[in-house]
């Protein structure tokens, strides 16, 4: 049973990293394609468009941080992972899900919103920050909420015993 | 759901039919055309050109744009420049379009134009010639070869079908016009058929149906003013019901507005027929048709990304080239500014 | 003419006949001149409005055609106008006005002037071609009238010159010659009479 606990916990870490990374990658691709399209005609817009392109990359980072915390919590870096029950493993898995899903969906949508903002800024450069960045940043809020909840559950919600003590 | 959307009736939309869904594969392409749209000639620039005192100052107002003419350029240089611009726009469209089928659909227009020319020549026993457009799907050499050797099997299937229909129509009463009517019908039907096979085709299908409608409206007014035979002239597949158009043949110009009242084309018909009755000219109806089509193309602003903005940009650009040609030719020949404004404004 | 004329009674008679002929010719020719100028004025009066009409139709055709051509794609213009359906043939006949052969044009027009479909062409093309069709008839009539006027004008000029020559040169010259011959003859007669009187005198003595 004790291997199953570690399994669940690692599955959670993997989900958090790969789903939010997945969302970030798709979102970044959409925004970057739109930006290159505009830049091919108007290279002087590079600075304004940069922000809109990089916004969706945060979700991947959040997922990565959550994944990292899971591993820290399991004491993976110290060599000997804590043996946890399958019940605790499931808890860690659940803690990872908020950022996994929020990161995934919001990454894609943020990328598309950013891309739409980039398209709009092709015609109305003065609105690029006001509308484009602000709208895309609103989506960021929900990625942050997911990240916070994941992190809080992980750090405060799941008490694990000190290393070395048998479960 | 998709099927329902494709077969809209005339009363299922208010001003413009829907333009379809987003397709995020076209992000780069959409961005590029959106930036290029900002460099298109504005309405003010076109009006300034139309109001310019003569050709030189009208051409001068284009300097700095892609339509710059060398000083002292004549009609031939103008035509060459505009043709170059048009080929450039077509090439750009073909580069940007990810879906080859859509490119093919638009290249088809040139195939049918070539076909009209070659069939007229062949059926009236004139030499085939070589002045065919190279911007179609079937290269001009292939077309000439097929007709010289009477070996139509080397041509694409739909072209063969159009040849058959046109030849048959011609021999019914040996009228050259029948060739054109048959090819017009074949072109419209094939365009619609192909458009339905493309993914995310709502926009294309609606675009072609609008084009059929606009052609039919113009045809109706032209047939009325010529007192010509209305048979065979109308195209199938548009939003407007055939019965309504046929009814239009028999009504006086003033009653046409009421007949089309419930359709989105009400304004086109009413102002176009009014101008036709008063001035004996189709300028306004043509201008209104262009406006309506451009209005539909402008609806693609609603979607963030997809093939629709690219197609819309391409067609708008072709329209812009025609407008520049119209204004500059009119200026070159010292036509009334009012005529130009009636046509473009 | 005066120098080498035989002052004989024969010559006098001949000249008298010629002057009568010349004055009859003069009268006839001046009548002809008046008639030709009447005809010419009539034709010229027709030409003016006809020419105006032709010019308006042609400029209308030109304007509409320019607009049509400019608003269509060049390929479609070529295709629409490549093989015309209108057939046009002309024959010439001659009619005689005051013995002047004037041409009369017979035209044969068949087929519709509009030879293309509707989908890819502009309505302005229809307007242009119909206007051209109307201009054609007028144009032929105008050409006919103008040629007639030109021929009549040439004839008028010639007749007028003939009348003038008869009036101012031929008739006065002949009249002068007759007067001269008459003078010569009466001189000769007086000469003869005086000689006879002299001879009678000599014989009487």
mmCIF file of C-alpha atoms in Angstrom, chain B residues 166-179 181 229 231-232, chain C residues 112:
data_model
loop_
_atom_site.group_PDB
_atom_site.id
_atom_site.type_symbol
_atom_site.label_atom_id
_atom_site.label_comp_id
_atom_site.label_asym_id
_atom_site.label_seq_id
_atom_site.Cartn_x
_atom_site.Cartn_y
_atom_site.Cartn_z
ATOM 1 C CA UNK B 166 -21.864 25.213 -72.811
ATOM 2 C CA UNK B 167 -21.504 23.386 -76.119
ATOM 3 C CA UNK B 168 -24.954 21.906 -75.734
ATOM 4 C CA UNK B 169 -26.437 25.296 -74.896
ATOM 5 C CA UNK B 170 -24.726 26.920 -77.869
ATOM 6 C CA UNK B 171 -26.050 24.431 -80.387
ATOM 7 C CA UNK B 172 -29.614 24.824 -79.165
ATOM 8 C CA UNK B 173 -29.960 28.096 -81.013
ATOM 9 C CA UNK B 174 -26.415 28.986 -82.026
ATOM 10 C CA UNK B 175 -26.299 31.928 -79.685
ATOM 11 C CA UNK B 176 -22.943 32.939 -78.240
ATOM 12 C CA UNK B 177 -24.657 34.282 -75.147
ATOM 13 C CA UNK B 178 -25.827 30.798 -74.245
ATOM 14 C CA UNK B 179 -22.181 29.778 -73.779
ATOM 15 C CA UNK B 181 -25.028 31.600 -69.443
ATOM 16 C CA UNK B 229 -35.376 37.164 -72.570
ATOM 17 C CA UNK B 231 -34.844 32.621 -69.325
ATOM 18 C CA UNK B 232 -31.496 30.992 -68.496
ATOM 19 C CA UNK C 112 -27.933 41.253 -80.946
#
